[in-house]
mmCIF file of C-alpha atoms in Angstrom:
data_model
loop_
_atom_site.group_PDB
_atom_site.id
_atom_site.type_symbol
_atom_site.label_atom_id
_atom_site.label_comp_id
_atom_site.label_asym_id
_atom_site.label_seq_id
_atom_site.Cartn_x
_atom_site.Cartn_y
_atom_site.Cartn_z
ATOM 1 C CA MET A 1 -18.005 -75.431 11.213
ATOM 2 C CA LEU A 2 -15.147 -73.945 13.174
ATOM 3 C CA ARG A 3 -16.229 -72.466 16.507
ATOM 4 C CA SER A 4 -12.950 -71.106 17.776
ATOM 5 C CA ALA A 5 -12.802 -67.515 18.870
ATOM 6 C CA ILE A 6 -9.887 -65.308 17.977
ATOM 7 C CA GLN A 7 -8.840 -62.673 20.442
ATOM 8 C CA PHE A 8 -7.227 -59.422 19.365
ATOM 9 C CA ASP A 9 -6.183 -56.636 21.678
ATOM 10 C CA THR A 10 -6.309 -54.381 18.674
ATOM 11 C CA LEU A 11 -7.874 -55.184 15.337
ATOM 12 C CA ARG A 12 -6.424 -54.189 12.019
ATOM 13 C CA SER A 13 -8.538 -54.470 8.930
ATOM 14 C CA GLU A 14 -6.299 -57.189 7.487
ATOM 15 C CA ASP A 15 -6.738 -59.215 10.690
ATOM 16 C CA CYS A 16 -10.473 -59.046 10.252
ATOM 17 C CA PHE A 17 -10.405 -60.321 6.690
ATOM 18 C CA LEU A 18 -8.029 -63.126 7.595
ATOM 19 C CA ALA A 19 -10.193 -64.181 10.526
ATOM 20 C CA ASP A 20 -13.391 -64.149 8.516
ATOM 21 C CA SER A 21 -11.977 -66.143 5.669
ATOM 22 C CA THR A 22 -11.140 -69.047 7.948
ATOM 23 C CA THR A 23 -13.779 -68.994 10.693
ATOM 24 C CA SER A 24 -17.440 -68.223 11.141
ATOM 25 C CA ARG A 25 -16.898 -66.396 14.382
ATOM 26 C CA VAL A 26 -14.511 -63.726 15.606
ATOM 27 C CA SER A 27 -14.201 -62.184 19.062
ATOM 28 C CA LEU A 28 -12.498 -58.882 19.751
ATOM 29 C CA THR A 29 -11.287 -57.477 23.043
ATOM 30 C CA LEU A 30 -10.830 -53.732 22.843
ATOM 31 C CA GLU A 31 -10.103 -50.763 25.058
ATOM 32 C CA SER A 32 -12.868 -48.394 26.119
ATOM 33 C CA SER A 33 -12.473 -45.754 23.428
ATOM 34 C CA ILE A 34 -14.228 -44.152 20.475
ATOM 35 C CA ASP A 35 -11.627 -45.793 18.249
ATOM 36 C CA SER A 36 -12.875 -49.176 19.457
ATOM 37 C CA VAL A 37 -16.454 -48.167 18.664
ATOM 38 C CA ASN A 38 -15.402 -47.361 15.110
ATOM 39 C CA LYS A 39 -13.583 -50.697 14.775
ATOM 40 C CA VAL A 40 -16.583 -52.641 16.023
ATOM 41 C CA GLU A 41 -18.872 -50.765 13.625
ATOM 42 C CA GLN A 42 -16.567 -51.452 10.662
ATOM 43 C CA THR A 43 -16.322 -55.141 11.556
ATOM 44 C CA ALA A 44 -20.117 -55.357 11.757
ATOM 45 C CA GLU A 45 -20.427 -53.780 8.319
ATOM 46 C CA ASP A 46 -17.886 -56.208 6.834
ATOM 47 C CA TYR A 47 -19.596 -59.215 8.406
ATOM 48 C CA ALA A 48 -23.070 -58.123 7.350
ATOM 49 C CA GLN A 49 -21.924 -57.644 3.763
ATOM 50 C CA ARG A 50 -20.323 -61.058 3.619
ATOM 51 C CA ALA A 51 -23.359 -62.620 5.285
ATOM 52 C CA GLY A 52 -25.345 -61.505 2.269
ATOM 53 C CA PHE A 53 -27.501 -58.761 3.754
ATOM 54 C CA ASP A 54 -28.781 -56.201 1.262
ATOM 55 C CA GLU A 55 -27.556 -52.632 0.891
ATOM 56 C CA ASP A 56 -30.372 -51.271 3.065
ATOM 57 C CA SER A 57 -29.836 -53.751 5.897
ATOM 58 C CA VAL A 58 -26.030 -53.534 6.122
ATOM 59 C CA PRO A 59 -25.844 -49.901 7.366
ATOM 60 C CA ASN A 60 -28.719 -50.527 9.766
ATOM 61 C CA ILE A 61 -26.944 -53.530 11.283
ATOM 62 C CA ALA A 62 -23.717 -51.513 11.495
ATOM 63 C CA MET A 63 -25.543 -48.658 13.211
ATOM 64 C CA ALA A 64 -27.198 -50.964 15.745
ATOM 65 C CA VAL A 65 -23.842 -52.538 16.578
ATOM 66 C CA ARG A 66 -22.236 -49.097 16.823
ATOM 67 C CA GLU A 67 -24.924 -47.997 19.285
ATOM 68 C CA ALA A 68 -24.331 -51.119 21.393
ATOM 69 C CA ALA A 69 -20.587 -50.424 21.389
ATOM 70 C CA VAL A 70 -21.181 -46.792 22.349
ATOM 71 C CA ASN A 71 -23.310 -47.955 25.260
ATOM 72 C CA ALA A 72 -20.572 -50.339 26.381
ATOM 73 C CA VAL A 73 -17.772 -47.755 26.151
ATOM 74 C CA LEU A 74 -19.646 -44.667 27.326
ATOM 75 C CA HIS A 75 -22.356 -45.847 29.717
ATOM 76 C CA GLY A 76 -20.919 -49.216 30.735
ATOM 77 C CA ASN A 77 -17.194 -48.708 31.146
ATOM 78 C CA ALA A 78 -17.336 -44.895 31.243
ATOM 79 C CA TYR A 79 -14.101 -44.716 29.190
ATOM 80 C CA ASP A 80 -12.256 -46.457 32.059
ATOM 81 C CA PRO A 81 -8.835 -47.426 30.630
ATOM 82 C CA GLY A 82 -8.744 -50.370 33.021
ATOM 83 C CA LYS A 83 -11.878 -51.892 31.518
ATOM 84 C CA HIS A 84 -12.391 -53.524 28.139
ATOM 85 C CA ILE A 85 -15.271 -54.285 25.861
ATOM 86 C CA THR A 86 -15.680 -57.512 23.964
ATOM 87 C CA ALA A 87 -17.454 -57.874 20.661
ATOM 88 C CA SER A 88 -18.156 -61.188 18.937
ATOM 89 C CA PHE A 89 -19.560 -61.687 15.467
ATOM 90 C CA GLU A 90 -21.049 -64.944 14.272
ATOM 91 C CA THR A 91 -22.872 -65.968 11.155
ATOM 92 C CA THR A 92 -25.026 -69.060 11.010
ATOM 93 C CA PRO A 93 -27.124 -70.308 8.113
ATOM 94 C CA ASP A 94 -30.094 -68.414 9.562
ATOM 95 C CA ASP A 95 -28.739 -65.445 11.488
ATOM 96 C CA MET A 96 -26.046 -62.904 12.133
ATOM 97 C CA ILE A 97 -25.399 -62.772 15.854
ATOM 98 C CA ILE A 98 -23.413 -60.009 17.555
ATOM 99 C CA ARG A 99 -22.595 -59.889 21.243
ATOM 100 C CA ILE A 100 -21.227 -56.733 22.888
ATOM 101 C CA ALA A 101 -20.168 -56.852 26.533
ATOM 102 C CA ASP A 102 -18.782 -54.304 28.972
ATOM 103 C CA GLN A 103 -17.440 -54.390 32.533
ATOM 104 C CA GLY A 104 -19.646 -51.620 33.884
ATOM 105 C CA PRO A 105 -22.200 -51.479 36.701
ATOM 106 C CA GLY A 106 -24.918 -53.188 34.668
ATOM 107 C CA LEU A 107 -27.895 -51.988 32.661
ATOM 108 C CA ASP A 108 -31.526 -52.752 33.436
ATOM 109 C CA PRO A 109 -33.401 -52.361 30.123
ATOM 110 C CA ASP A 110 -36.661 -51.837 31.998
ATOM 111 C CA THR A 111 -35.340 -48.556 33.401
ATOM 112 C CA ILE A 112 -34.580 -46.996 30.014
ATOM 113 C CA PRO A 113 -36.995 -44.119 29.303
ATOM 114 C CA ASP A 114 -39.072 -44.286 26.116
ATOM 115 C CA PRO A 115 -37.452 -41.734 23.767
ATOM 116 C CA LEU A 116 -40.726 -41.389 21.847
ATOM 117 C CA ALA A 117 -42.694 -40.249 24.900
ATOM 118 C CA PRO A 118 -43.664 -36.561 24.670
ATOM 119 C CA GLU A 119 -41.701 -35.715 27.810
ATOM 120 C CA ASN A 120 -38.540 -37.279 26.311
ATOM 121 C CA ILE A 121 -38.797 -36.342 22.654
ATOM 122 C CA LEU A 122 -36.527 -33.285 23.040
ATOM 123 C CA ARG A 123 -33.920 -34.990 25.191
ATOM 124 C CA GLY A 124 -30.395 -34.776 23.847
ATOM 125 C CA SER A 125 -29.686 -38.451 24.525
ATOM 126 C CA GLY A 126 -31.345 -41.797 25.207
ATOM 127 C CA ARG A 127 -32.088 -43.083 21.698
ATOM 128 C CA GLY A 128 -29.359 -45.722 21.362
ATOM 129 C CA ILE A 129 -31.229 -48.787 22.670
ATOM 130 C CA PHE A 130 -34.327 -47.666 20.762
ATOM 131 C CA LEU A 131 -32.374 -47.631 17.484
ATOM 132 C CA ILE A 132 -30.828 -51.030 18.232
ATOM 133 C CA ARG A 133 -34.296 -52.506 18.718
ATOM 134 C CA ALA A 134 -35.564 -50.744 15.586
ATOM 135 C CA PHE A 135 -32.883 -52.219 13.333
ATOM 136 C CA MET A 136 -32.395 -55.723 14.746
ATOM 137 C CA ASP A 137 -34.837 -58.635 14.895
ATOM 138 C CA GLU A 138 -33.927 -59.682 18.429
ATOM 139 C CA VAL A 139 -32.145 -57.863 21.271
ATOM 140 C CA HIS A 140 -31.310 -59.609 24.535
ATOM 141 C CA PHE A 141 -29.720 -58.243 27.711
ATOM 142 C CA ARG A 142 -27.684 -60.372 30.089
ATOM 143 C CA GLN A 143 -26.177 -59.232 33.386
ATOM 144 C CA LEU A 144 -22.563 -60.330 33.812
ATOM 145 C CA HIS A 145 -21.843 -59.122 37.396
ATOM 146 C CA PRO A 146 -20.089 -56.901 36.638
ATOM 147 C CA GLY A 147 -21.139 -55.703 33.244
ATOM 148 C CA THR A 148 -23.819 -56.158 30.644
ATOM 149 C CA GLU A 149 -23.905 -58.234 27.472
ATOM 150 C CA LEU A 150 -26.165 -57.278 24.611
ATOM 151 C CA THR A 151 -26.965 -59.924 22.024
ATOM 152 C CA LEU A 152 -28.146 -58.558 18.687
ATOM 153 C CA ILE A 153 -29.650 -60.941 16.140
ATOM 154 C CA LYS A 154 -30.567 -60.240 12.529
ATOM 155 C CA HIS A 155 -32.361 -62.992 10.639
ATOM 156 C CA LYS A 156 -31.345 -63.750 7.107
ATOM 157 C CA THR A 157 -34.118 -63.844 4.565
ATOM 158 C CA PRO A 158 -34.449 -66.967 2.391
ATOM 159 C CA ALA A 159 -33.108 -65.037 -0.602
ATOM 160 C CA GLN A 160 -29.785 -64.407 1.114
ATOM 161 C CA PRO A 161 -27.036 -66.979 0.616
ATOM 162 C CA GLY A 162 -25.740 -68.799 3.676
ATOM 163 C CA THR A 163 -22.137 -68.290 4.672
ATOM 164 C CA MET B 1 -14.142 -39.402 8.582
ATOM 165 C CA SER B 2 -14.748 -36.345 10.715
ATOM 166 C CA MET B 3 -17.362 -33.688 10.139
ATOM 167 C CA LYS B 4 -16.583 -30.411 8.404
ATOM 168 C CA VAL B 5 -18.479 -27.149 8.647
ATOM 169 C CA ASN B 6 -18.627 -24.272 6.200
ATOM 170 C CA THR B 7 -20.401 -21.132 7.403
ATOM 171 C CA ARG B 8 -22.023 -18.551 5.124
ATOM 172 C CA GLN B 9 -24.643 -15.819 5.314
ATOM 173 C CA VAL B 10 -27.689 -15.478 3.047
ATOM 174 C CA ASP B 11 -30.178 -12.662 3.676
ATOM 175 C CA GLY B 12 -29.365 -12.508 7.371
ATOM 176 C CA ILE B 13 -29.594 -16.263 7.834
ATOM 177 C CA THR B 14 -26.523 -18.233 8.900
ATOM 178 C CA ILE B 15 -26.205 -21.382 6.840
ATOM 179 C CA LEU B 16 -23.950 -24.141 8.133
ATOM 180 C CA ASP B 17 -23.018 -26.554 5.346
ATOM 181 C CA LEU B 18 -22.143 -29.787 7.138
ATOM 182 C CA SER B 19 -20.329 -32.740 5.579
ATOM 183 C CA GLY B 20 -19.145 -36.094 6.877
ATOM 184 C CA ARG B 21 -20.419 -37.928 9.929
ATOM 185 C CA ILE B 22 -22.205 -36.572 13.002
ATOM 186 C CA THR B 23 -21.330 -39.192 15.577
ATOM 187 C CA LEU B 24 -20.243 -39.494 19.187
ATOM 188 C CA GLY B 25 -16.999 -37.628 19.633
ATOM 189 C CA GLU B 26 -15.654 -35.279 17.035
ATOM 190 C CA GLY B 27 -18.716 -34.829 14.835
ATOM 191 C CA SER B 28 -21.125 -34.022 17.643
ATOM 192 C CA VAL B 29 -18.645 -31.694 19.322
ATOM 193 C CA THR B 30 -17.933 -29.908 16.037
ATOM 194 C CA LEU B 31 -21.649 -29.290 15.487
ATOM 195 C CA ARG B 32 -22.130 -28.055 19.052
ATOM 196 C CA ASP B 33 -19.185 -25.670 18.764
ATOM 197 C CA ALA B 34 -20.349 -24.375 15.373
ATOM 198 C CA VAL B 35 -23.822 -23.532 16.681
ATOM 199 C CA ARG B 36 -22.346 -21.903 19.789
ATOM 200 C CA ASP B 37 -20.068 -19.771 17.611
ATOM 201 C CA VAL B 38 -23.015 -18.563 15.538
ATOM 202 C CA LEU B 39 -25.022 -17.676 18.629
ATOM 203 C CA ALA B 40 -22.010 -15.945 20.203
ATOM 204 C CA LYS B 41 -21.732 -13.720 17.151
ATOM 205 C CA GLY B 42 -25.297 -12.537 17.615
ATOM 206 C CA SER B 43 -27.084 -14.547 14.963
ATOM 207 C CA ASN B 44 -29.924 -16.821 16.046
ATOM 208 C CA LYS B 45 -31.400 -17.794 12.678
ATOM 209 C CA ILE B 46 -29.581 -20.939 11.626
ATOM 210 C CA LEU B 47 -30.078 -23.273 8.699
ATOM 211 C CA LEU B 48 -28.255 -26.605 8.961
ATOM 212 C CA ASN B 49 -27.566 -28.003 5.501
ATOM 213 C CA LEU B 50 -27.272 -31.771 5.980
ATOM 214 C CA GLY B 51 -27.034 -32.638 2.294
ATOM 215 C CA ASP B 52 -23.491 -33.959 2.599
ATOM 216 C CA ILE B 53 -23.955 -35.740 5.916
ATOM 217 C CA SER B 54 -23.266 -39.371 5.134
ATOM 218 C CA TYR B 55 -24.016 -40.806 8.539
ATOM 219 C CA ILE B 56 -25.520 -39.828 11.869
ATOM 220 C CA ASP B 57 -25.831 -41.886 15.050
ATOM 221 C CA SER B 58 -27.963 -41.441 18.168
ATOM 222 C CA SER B 59 -25.421 -39.013 19.588
ATOM 223 C CA GLY B 60 -25.640 -36.934 16.417
ATOM 224 C CA ILE B 61 -29.423 -36.998 16.538
ATOM 225 C CA GLY B 62 -29.218 -35.835 20.133
ATOM 226 C CA GLU B 63 -26.876 -33.035 19.133
ATOM 227 C CA LEU B 64 -29.353 -31.843 16.492
ATOM 228 C CA VAL B 65 -32.102 -31.832 19.133
ATOM 229 C CA SER B 66 -29.897 -29.959 21.598
ATOM 230 C CA ALA B 67 -29.003 -27.373 18.958
ATOM 231 C CA PHE B 68 -32.686 -26.951 18.115
ATOM 232 C CA THR B 69 -33.753 -26.420 21.728
ATOM 233 C CA THR B 70 -30.797 -24.143 22.524
ATOM 234 C CA VAL B 71 -31.552 -21.850 19.595
ATOM 235 C CA LYS B 72 -35.307 -21.937 20.189
ATOM 236 C CA ASN B 73 -34.987 -21.223 23.913
ATOM 237 C CA GLY B 74 -32.861 -18.205 23.003
ATOM 238 C CA GLY B 75 -35.620 -16.812 20.835
ATOM 239 C CA GLY B 76 -34.102 -17.938 17.548
ATOM 240 C CA GLU B 77 -34.929 -20.415 14.828
ATOM 241 C CA LEU B 78 -33.087 -23.496 13.592
ATOM 242 C CA LYS B 79 -34.186 -25.339 10.471
ATOM 243 C CA LEU B 80 -32.828 -28.364 8.618
ATOM 244 C CA LEU B 81 -32.111 -28.488 4.892
ATOM 245 C CA ASN B 82 -31.483 -31.288 2.374
ATOM 246 C CA LEU B 83 -31.862 -34.434 4.442
ATOM 247 C CA THR B 84 -30.412 -37.597 2.964
ATOM 248 C CA LYS B 85 -32.725 -40.610 2.922
ATOM 249 C CA LYS B 86 -30.842 -42.125 5.844
ATOM 250 C CA VAL B 87 -31.189 -39.043 8.036
ATOM 251 C CA HIS B 88 -34.790 -38.605 6.919
ATOM 252 C CA ASP B 89 -35.609 -42.185 7.939
ATOM 253 C CA LEU B 90 -33.878 -41.790 11.310
ATOM 254 C CA LEU B 91 -35.848 -38.650 12.118
ATOM 255 C CA GLN B 92 -39.035 -40.461 11.100
ATOM 256 C CA ILE B 93 -38.552 -43.467 13.360
ATOM 257 C CA THR B 94 -37.488 -41.279 16.292
ATOM 258 C CA LYS B 95 -40.583 -39.102 15.733
ATOM 259 C CA LEU B 96 -38.402 -36.016 15.349
ATOM 260 C CA TYR B 97 -39.399 -35.341 11.763
ATOM 261 C CA THR B 98 -42.341 -33.226 12.891
ATOM 262 C CA VAL B 99 -40.320 -31.504 15.623
ATOM 263 C CA PHE B 100 -37.851 -29.948 13.212
ATOM 264 C CA ASP B 101 -38.760 -27.524 10.433
ATOM 265 C CA ILE B 102 -37.301 -29.407 7.455
ATOM 266 C CA LYS B 103 -36.801 -27.939 3.987
ATOM 267 C CA ASP B 104 -35.459 -29.336 0.725
ATOM 268 C CA ASP B 105 -34.829 -26.055 -1.085
ATOM 269 C CA GLU B 106 -32.401 -23.419 0.182
ATOM 270 C CA ALA B 107 -34.215 -20.372 -1.173
ATOM 271 C CA SER B 108 -37.553 -21.346 0.339
ATOM 272 C CA ALA B 109 -35.817 -22.343 3.571
ATOM 273 C CA VAL B 110 -34.198 -18.901 3.875
ATOM 274 C CA ALA B 111 -37.502 -17.222 3.069
ATOM 275 C CA ALA B 112 -39.271 -19.276 5.757
ATOM 276 C CA PHE B 113 -37.379 -17.612 8.598
ATOM 277 C CA THR B 114 -39.366 -14.870 10.320
ATOM 278 C CA SER B 115 -38.039 -11.430 9.526
#
């Protein structure tokens, strides 16, 4: 299995297909913008489809990855043009693994308010990490000093073909 | 794909027919501006038709909540109409399904506003 990572400053859809057809892992380095969030989301959807996830799981995986990318761009890097986000996508026989990292001040997951608590239910924000945890099987936080890396893991079911 | 808004009036209720994606950036801002425009014109009974909303993220959910509280705090009413399964499921898991007044029929939704 090839383990090499491919770095793109910008990702075009044809790059993504080429990378996926020859490797099991791709790594993107992108600017801190909404456009990058959309690219990361689209890549997650493509990967999840080719990993064999069903039509209900694919949009949920894509949404979780989008939320992680939004966190990295908005809350981590605060749209700073001098900072980048990285996103890596990997499929193994058992899992799809996505890592999203920023260069921000760091995020302590224990300080995130519960969006389901009565005092927070009408807040206009703060549901991103909750949705990530709702749609993925495992979510891990790692402090990068500076920055935060989120690892999102979705397990394949036995019925899904390995890639 | 960005979000589009069509505004119409039915029996004194302002119906906003939304289509596309309500996400961070353009979609959320478009929704916020549309609700502000309605309120600025003196109407505070708003029905958001989400039947053609293909996708909503946490920012979009937050924008719906903000619109709801803004209208309610101003003495008005905001209801949701025609949720897709995806939006329905998102409001369920975020426990917002019981916060909003949600309808699946336009005529009954319009009639449900207080006169």
